[in-house]
mmCIF file of C-alpha atoms in Angstrom:
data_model
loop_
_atom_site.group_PDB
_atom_site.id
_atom_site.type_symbol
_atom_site.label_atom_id
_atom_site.label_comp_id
_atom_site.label_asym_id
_atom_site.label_seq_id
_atom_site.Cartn_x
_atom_site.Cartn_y
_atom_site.Cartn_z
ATOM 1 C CA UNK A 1 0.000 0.000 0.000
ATOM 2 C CA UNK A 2 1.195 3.506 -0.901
ATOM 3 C CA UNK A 3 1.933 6.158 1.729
ATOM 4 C CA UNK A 4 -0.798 8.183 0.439
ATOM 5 C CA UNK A 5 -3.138 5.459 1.017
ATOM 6 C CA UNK A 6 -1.756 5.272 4.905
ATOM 7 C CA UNK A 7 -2.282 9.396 5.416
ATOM 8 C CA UNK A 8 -6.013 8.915 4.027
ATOM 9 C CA UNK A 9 -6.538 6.496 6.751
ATOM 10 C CA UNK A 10 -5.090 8.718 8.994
ATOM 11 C CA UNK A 11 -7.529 11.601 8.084
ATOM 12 C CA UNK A 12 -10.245 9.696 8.306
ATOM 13 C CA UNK A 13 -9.804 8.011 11.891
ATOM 14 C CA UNK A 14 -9.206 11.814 12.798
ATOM 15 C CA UNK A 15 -12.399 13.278 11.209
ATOM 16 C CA UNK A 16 -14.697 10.241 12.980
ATOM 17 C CA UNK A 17 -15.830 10.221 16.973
ATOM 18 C CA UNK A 18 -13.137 9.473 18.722
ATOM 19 C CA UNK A 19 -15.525 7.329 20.929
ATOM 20 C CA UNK A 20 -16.074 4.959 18.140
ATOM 21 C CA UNK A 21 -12.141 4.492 17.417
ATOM 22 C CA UNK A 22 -12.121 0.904 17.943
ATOM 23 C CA UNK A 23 -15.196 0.212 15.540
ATOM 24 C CA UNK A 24 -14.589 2.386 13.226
ATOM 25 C CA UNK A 25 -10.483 1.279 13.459
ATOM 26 C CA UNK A 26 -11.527 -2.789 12.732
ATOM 27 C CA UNK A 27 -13.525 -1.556 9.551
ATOM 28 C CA UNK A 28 -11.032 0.126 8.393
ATOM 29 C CA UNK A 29 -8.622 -2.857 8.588
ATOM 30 C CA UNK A 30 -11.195 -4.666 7.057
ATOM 31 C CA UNK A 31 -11.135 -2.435 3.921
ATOM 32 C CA UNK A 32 -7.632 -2.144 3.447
ATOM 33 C CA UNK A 33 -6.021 -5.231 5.271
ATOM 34 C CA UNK A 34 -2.518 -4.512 4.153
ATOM 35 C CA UNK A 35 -2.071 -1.049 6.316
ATOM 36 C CA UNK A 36 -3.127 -3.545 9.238
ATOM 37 C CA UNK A 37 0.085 -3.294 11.111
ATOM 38 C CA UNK A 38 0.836 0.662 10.477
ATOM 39 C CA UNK A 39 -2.704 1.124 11.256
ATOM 40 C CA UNK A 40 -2.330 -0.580 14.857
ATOM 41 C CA UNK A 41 0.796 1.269 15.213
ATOM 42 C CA UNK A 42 -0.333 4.729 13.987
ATOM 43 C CA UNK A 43 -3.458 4.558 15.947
ATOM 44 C CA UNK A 44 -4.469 4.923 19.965
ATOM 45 C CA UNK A 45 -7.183 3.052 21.195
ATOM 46 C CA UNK A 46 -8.370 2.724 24.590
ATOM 47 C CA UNK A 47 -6.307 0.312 26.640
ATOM 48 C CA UNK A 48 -7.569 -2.859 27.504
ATOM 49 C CA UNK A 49 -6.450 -4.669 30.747
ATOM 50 C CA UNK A 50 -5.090 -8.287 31.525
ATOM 51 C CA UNK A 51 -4.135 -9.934 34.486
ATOM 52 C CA UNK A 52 -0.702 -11.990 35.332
ATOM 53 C CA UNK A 53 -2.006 -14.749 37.375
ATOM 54 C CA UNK A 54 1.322 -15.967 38.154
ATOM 55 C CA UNK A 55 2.157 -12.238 39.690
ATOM 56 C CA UNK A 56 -1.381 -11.763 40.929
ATOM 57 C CA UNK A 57 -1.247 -8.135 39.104
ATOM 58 C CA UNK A 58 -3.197 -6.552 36.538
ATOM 59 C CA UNK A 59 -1.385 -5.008 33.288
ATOM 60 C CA UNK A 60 -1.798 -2.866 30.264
ATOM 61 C CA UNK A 61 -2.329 -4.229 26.645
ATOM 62 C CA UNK A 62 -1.548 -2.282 23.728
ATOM 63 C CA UNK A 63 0.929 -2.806 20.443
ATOM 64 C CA UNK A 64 3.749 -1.995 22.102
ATOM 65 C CA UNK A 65 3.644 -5.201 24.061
ATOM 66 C CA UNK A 66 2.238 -7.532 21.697
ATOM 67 C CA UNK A 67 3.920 -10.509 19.269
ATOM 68 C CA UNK A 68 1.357 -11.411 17.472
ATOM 69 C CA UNK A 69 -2.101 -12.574 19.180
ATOM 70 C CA UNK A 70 0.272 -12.658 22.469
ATOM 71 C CA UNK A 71 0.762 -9.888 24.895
ATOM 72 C CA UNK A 72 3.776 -9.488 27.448
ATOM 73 C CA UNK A 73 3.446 -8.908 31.153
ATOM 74 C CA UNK A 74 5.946 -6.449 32.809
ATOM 75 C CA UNK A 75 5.527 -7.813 35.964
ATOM 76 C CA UNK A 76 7.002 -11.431 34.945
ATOM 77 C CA UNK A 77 8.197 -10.997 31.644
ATOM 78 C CA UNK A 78 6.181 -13.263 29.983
ATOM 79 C CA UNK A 79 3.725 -13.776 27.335
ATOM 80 C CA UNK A 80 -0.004 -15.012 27.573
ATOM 81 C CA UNK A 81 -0.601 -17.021 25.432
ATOM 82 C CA UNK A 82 2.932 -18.536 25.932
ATOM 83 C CA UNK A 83 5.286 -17.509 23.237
ATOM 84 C CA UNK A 84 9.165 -19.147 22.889
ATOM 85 C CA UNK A 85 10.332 -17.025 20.596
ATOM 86 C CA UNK A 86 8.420 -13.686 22.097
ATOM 87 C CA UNK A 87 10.971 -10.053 21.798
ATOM 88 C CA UNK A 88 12.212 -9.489 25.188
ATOM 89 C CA UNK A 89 14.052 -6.650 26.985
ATOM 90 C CA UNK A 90 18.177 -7.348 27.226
ATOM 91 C CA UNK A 91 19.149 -8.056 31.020
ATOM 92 C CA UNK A 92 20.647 -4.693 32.080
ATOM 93 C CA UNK A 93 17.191 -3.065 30.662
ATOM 94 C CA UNK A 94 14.985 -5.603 31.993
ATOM 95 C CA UNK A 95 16.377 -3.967 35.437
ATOM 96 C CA UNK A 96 15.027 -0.462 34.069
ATOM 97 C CA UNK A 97 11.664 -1.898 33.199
ATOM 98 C CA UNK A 98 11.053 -3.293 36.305
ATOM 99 C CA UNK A 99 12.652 -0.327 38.573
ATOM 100 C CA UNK A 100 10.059 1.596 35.800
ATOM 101 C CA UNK A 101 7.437 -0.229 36.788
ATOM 102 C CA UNK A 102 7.708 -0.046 40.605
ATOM 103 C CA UNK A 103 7.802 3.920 40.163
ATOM 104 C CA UNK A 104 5.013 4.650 38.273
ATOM 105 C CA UNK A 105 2.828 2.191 40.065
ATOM 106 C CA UNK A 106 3.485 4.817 42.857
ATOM 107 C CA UNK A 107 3.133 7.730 40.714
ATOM 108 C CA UNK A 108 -0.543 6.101 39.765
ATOM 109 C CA UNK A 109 -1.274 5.238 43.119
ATOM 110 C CA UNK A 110 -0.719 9.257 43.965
ATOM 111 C CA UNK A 111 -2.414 10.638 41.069
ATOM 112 C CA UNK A 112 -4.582 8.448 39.773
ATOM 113 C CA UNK A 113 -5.978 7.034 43.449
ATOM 114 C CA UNK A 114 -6.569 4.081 41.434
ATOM 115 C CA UNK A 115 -6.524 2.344 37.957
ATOM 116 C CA UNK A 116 -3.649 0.265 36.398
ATOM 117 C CA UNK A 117 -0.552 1.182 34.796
ATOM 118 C CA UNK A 118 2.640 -0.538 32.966
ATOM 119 C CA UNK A 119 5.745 0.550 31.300
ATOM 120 C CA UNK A 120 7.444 -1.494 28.374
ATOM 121 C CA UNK A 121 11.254 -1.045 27.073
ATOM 122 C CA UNK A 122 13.247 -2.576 24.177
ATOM 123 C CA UNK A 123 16.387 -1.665 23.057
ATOM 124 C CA UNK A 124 17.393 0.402 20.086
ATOM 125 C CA UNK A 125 20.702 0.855 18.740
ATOM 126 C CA UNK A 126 21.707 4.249 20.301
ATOM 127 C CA UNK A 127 19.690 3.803 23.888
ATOM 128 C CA UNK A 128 16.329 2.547 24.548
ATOM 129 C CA UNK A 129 12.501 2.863 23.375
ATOM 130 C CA UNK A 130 9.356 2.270 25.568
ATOM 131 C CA UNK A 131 6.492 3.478 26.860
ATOM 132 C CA UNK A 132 4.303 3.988 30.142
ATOM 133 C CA UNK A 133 0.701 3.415 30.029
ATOM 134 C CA UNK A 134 -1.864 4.545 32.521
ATOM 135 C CA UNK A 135 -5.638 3.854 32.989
ATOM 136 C CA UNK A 136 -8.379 4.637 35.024
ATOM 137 C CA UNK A 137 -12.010 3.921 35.316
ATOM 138 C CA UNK A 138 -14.778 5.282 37.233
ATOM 139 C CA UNK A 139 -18.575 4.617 37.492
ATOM 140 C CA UNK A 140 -19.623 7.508 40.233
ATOM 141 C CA UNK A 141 -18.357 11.035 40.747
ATOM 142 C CA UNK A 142 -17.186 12.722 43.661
ATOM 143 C CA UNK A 143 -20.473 14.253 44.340
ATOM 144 C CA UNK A 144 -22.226 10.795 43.799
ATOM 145 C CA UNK A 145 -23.880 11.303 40.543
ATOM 146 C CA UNK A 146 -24.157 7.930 38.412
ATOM 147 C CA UNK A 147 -21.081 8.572 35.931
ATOM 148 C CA UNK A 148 -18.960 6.370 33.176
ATOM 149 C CA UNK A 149 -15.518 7.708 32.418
ATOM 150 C CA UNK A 150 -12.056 6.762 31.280
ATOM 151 C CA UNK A 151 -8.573 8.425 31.170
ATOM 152 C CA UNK A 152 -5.955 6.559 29.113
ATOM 153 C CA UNK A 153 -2.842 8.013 28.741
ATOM 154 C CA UNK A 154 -0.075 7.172 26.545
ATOM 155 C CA UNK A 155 3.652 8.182 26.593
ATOM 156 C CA UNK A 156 5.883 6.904 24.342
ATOM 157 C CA UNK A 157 9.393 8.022 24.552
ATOM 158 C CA UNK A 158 13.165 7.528 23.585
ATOM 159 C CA UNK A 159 16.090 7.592 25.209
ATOM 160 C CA UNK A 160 19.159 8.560 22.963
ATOM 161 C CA UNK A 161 22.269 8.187 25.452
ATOM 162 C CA UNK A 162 24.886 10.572 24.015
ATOM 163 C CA UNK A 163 27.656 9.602 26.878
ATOM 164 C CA UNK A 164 27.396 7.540 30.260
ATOM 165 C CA UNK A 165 26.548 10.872 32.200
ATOM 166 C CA UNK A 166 24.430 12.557 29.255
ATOM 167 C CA UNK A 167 20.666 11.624 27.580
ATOM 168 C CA UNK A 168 18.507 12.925 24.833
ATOM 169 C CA UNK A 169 14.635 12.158 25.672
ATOM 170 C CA UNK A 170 12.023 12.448 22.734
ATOM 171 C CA UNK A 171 8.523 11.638 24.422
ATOM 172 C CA UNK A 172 5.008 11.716 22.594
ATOM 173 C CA UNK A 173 1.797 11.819 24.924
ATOM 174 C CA UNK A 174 -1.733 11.472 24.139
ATOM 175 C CA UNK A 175 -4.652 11.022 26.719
ATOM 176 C CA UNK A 176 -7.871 9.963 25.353
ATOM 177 C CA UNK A 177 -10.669 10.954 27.449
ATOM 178 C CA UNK A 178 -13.858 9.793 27.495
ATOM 179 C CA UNK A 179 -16.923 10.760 29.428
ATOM 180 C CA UNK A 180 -20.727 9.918 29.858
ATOM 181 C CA UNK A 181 -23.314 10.559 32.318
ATOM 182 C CA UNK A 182 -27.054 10.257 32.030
ATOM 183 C CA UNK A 183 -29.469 11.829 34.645
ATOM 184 C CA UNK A 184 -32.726 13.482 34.534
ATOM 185 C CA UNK A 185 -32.227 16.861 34.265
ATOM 186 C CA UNK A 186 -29.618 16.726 31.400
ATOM 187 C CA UNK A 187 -30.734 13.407 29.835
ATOM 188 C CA UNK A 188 -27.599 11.552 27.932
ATOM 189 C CA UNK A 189 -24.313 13.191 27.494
ATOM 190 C CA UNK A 190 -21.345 11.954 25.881
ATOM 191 C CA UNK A 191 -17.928 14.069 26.036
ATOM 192 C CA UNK A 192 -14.980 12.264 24.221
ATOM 193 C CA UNK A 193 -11.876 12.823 22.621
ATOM 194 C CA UNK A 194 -8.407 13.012 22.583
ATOM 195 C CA UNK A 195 -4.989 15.018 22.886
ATOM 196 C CA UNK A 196 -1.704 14.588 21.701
ATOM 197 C CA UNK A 197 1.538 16.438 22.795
ATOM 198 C CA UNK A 198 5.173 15.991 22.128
ATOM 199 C CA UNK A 199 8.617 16.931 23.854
ATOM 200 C CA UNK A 200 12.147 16.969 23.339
ATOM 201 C CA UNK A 201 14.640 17.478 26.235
ATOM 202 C CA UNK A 202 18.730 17.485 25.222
ATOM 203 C CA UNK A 203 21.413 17.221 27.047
ATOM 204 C CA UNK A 204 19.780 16.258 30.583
ATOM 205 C CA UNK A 205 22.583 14.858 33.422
ATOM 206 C CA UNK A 206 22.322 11.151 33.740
ATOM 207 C CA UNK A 207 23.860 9.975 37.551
ATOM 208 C CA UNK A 208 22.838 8.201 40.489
ATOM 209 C CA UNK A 209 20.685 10.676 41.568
ATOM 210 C CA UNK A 210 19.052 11.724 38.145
ATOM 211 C CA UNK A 211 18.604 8.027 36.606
ATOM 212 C CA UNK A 212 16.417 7.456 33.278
ATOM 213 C CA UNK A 213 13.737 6.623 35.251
ATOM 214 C CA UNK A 214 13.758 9.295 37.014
ATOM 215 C CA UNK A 215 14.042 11.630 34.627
ATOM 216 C CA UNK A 216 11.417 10.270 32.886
ATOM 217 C CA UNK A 217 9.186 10.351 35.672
ATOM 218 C CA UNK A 218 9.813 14.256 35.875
ATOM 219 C CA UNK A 219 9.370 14.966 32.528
ATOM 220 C CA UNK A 220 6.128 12.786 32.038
ATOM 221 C CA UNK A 221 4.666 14.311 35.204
ATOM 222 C CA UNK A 222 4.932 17.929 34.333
ATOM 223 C CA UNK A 223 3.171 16.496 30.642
ATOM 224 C CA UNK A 224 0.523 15.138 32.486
ATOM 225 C CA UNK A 225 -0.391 18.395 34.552
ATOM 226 C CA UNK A 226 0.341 20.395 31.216
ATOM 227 C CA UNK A 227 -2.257 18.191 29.276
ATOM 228 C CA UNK A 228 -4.514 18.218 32.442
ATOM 229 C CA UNK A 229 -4.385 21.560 32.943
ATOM 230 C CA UNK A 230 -5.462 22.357 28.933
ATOM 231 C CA UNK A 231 -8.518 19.473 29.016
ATOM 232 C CA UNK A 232 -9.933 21.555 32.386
ATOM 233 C CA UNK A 233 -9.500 24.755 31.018
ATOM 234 C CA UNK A 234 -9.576 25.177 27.427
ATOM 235 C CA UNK A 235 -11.929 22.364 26.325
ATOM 236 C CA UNK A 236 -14.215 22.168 28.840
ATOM 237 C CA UNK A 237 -14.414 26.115 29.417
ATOM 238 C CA UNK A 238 -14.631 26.492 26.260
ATOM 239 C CA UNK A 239 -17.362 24.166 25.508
ATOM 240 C CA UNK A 240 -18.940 25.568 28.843
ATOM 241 C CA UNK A 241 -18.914 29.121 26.821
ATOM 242 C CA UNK A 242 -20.567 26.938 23.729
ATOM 243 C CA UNK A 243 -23.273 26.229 25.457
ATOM 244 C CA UNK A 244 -24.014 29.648 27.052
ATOM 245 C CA UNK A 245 -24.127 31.271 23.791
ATOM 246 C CA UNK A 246 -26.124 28.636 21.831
ATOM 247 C CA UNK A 247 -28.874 28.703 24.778
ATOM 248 C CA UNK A 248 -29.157 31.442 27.777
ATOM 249 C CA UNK A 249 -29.235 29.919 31.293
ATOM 250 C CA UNK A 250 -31.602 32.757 32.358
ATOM 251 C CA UNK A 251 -33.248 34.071 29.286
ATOM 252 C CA UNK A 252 -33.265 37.297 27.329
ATOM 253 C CA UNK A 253 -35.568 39.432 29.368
ATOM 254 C CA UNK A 254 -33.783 38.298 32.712
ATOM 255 C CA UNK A 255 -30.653 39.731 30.988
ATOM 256 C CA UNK A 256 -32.467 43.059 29.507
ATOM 257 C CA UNK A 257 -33.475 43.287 33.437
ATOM 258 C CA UNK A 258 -30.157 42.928 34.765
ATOM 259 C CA UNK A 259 -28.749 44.807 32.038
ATOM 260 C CA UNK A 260 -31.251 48.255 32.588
ATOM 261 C CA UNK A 261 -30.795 47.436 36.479
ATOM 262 C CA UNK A 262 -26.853 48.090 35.955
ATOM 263 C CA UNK A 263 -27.446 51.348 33.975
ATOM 264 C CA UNK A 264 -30.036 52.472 36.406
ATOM 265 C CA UNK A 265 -27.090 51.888 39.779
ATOM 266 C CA UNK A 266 -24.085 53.410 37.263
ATOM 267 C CA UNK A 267 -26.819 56.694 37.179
ATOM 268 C CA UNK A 268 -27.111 56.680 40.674
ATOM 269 C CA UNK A 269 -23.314 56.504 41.008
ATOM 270 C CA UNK A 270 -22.747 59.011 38.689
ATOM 271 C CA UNK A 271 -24.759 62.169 40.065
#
């Protein structure tokens, strides 16, 4: 298949609802089988999670992780369904993964106050690749009002190590989003969608105190609030602002009201 071909499958994942990315993801593979693999690769879709019975932990799934219909766990390194001849991390990077792992299981635990995450390394040539996953689900808000979202975020980064005490990091997020409540008063509402980001960082001091990991975790933690920060603010506020302008919360003669009542004090003020 031509590149051309691939970018028109790009557009048109981006032009449907990104709620329906997995449906509308398997019908494109169905019309164009041979982009399957850059199509799985090109694409985010929500994760899905496993569990590692023999580590009694739950883990991530995405392509990152998978060799062919098998998926690796990060907690012990193996594949379900078994695989022999599965791609594994080298030793010395198998120790990153895990010390990975351990970290942003804590970072999760402290932001997240739930859900599941993973992280996944293989080696490259100059460094390292990988990428952390994190996932949360909840059925009730705060305030107790029936509620379905999910928060999947994806960073996926690499590690170009220029010297034993200096590292390039390249690191693409995207957090898909995905909420839906339905109660009296407001009837069905879906809010979905997602955002990507990327960063480059040169030169950053690699040590004992300052290890990839660590300086991963930095980086992909002031993302995180970055991306938060814009979802809260921008997209929401400004669909908030939508809304007020398409319908008025207390109608046009409230506001003439309001309006002549400000004149009428500014008068007063004035003499």
């Amino acid at each position: 298949m031509s590149d051309a071909q691939r970018d028109f499958a790009l557009d048109l994942m981006r032009r449907l609802p990104p709620s329906d990315v997995e449906k509308n993801l398997s019908a494109l593979i169905d019309l164009v089988p041979d982009l399957t693999e850059d199509l799985l690769a090109d694409i985010d879709q929500p994760l899905k999670i496993a569990y590692d019975a023999e580590t009694q932990k739950d883990y991530l799934l995405c392509d990152y992780n998978r060799d062919g219909d098998s998926y690796r766990s990060p907690w012990s390194n193996k594949y379900d369904p078994p695989l022999a001849d599965g791609q594994l991390p080298s030793a010395a990077l198998r120790q990153i993964e895990l010390q990975a792992n351990n970290a942003f299981d804590v970072y999760r635990d402290l932001y997240y106050e739930g859900g599941v995450s993973s992280v996944y390394l293989w080696d490259q040539d100059d460094g390292f690749a990988g990428v952390v996953l994190l996932k949360k689900t909840a059925d009730v808000a705060k305030g107790g009002t029936p509620m379905k979202g999910t928060w999947d975020s994806i960073h996926v980064f690499e590690v170009e190590e220029k010297s034993p005490s200096k590292a390039n990091y390249r690191i693409t997020s995207t957090i898909m989003l995905k909420i839906e409540t339905n109660h009296a008063t407001t009837g069905l509402v879906n809010c979905s969608g997602s955002l990507t980001r990327q960063q480059e960082t040169n030169d950053v001091n690699v040590n004992k105190d300052n290890s990839h990991v660590s300086n991963l975790g930095q980086q992909i933690e002031k993302i995180e609030n970055s991306m938060r920060a814009t979802i809260e603010t921008i997209y929401f506020g400004r669909t908030k602002d939508i809304v007020g302008d398409i319908r008025k919360k207390t109608g046009v003669k409230a506001d003439e009201q309001s309006r002549s009542m400000q004149q009428a004090i500014r008068g007063d003020l004035g003499k």
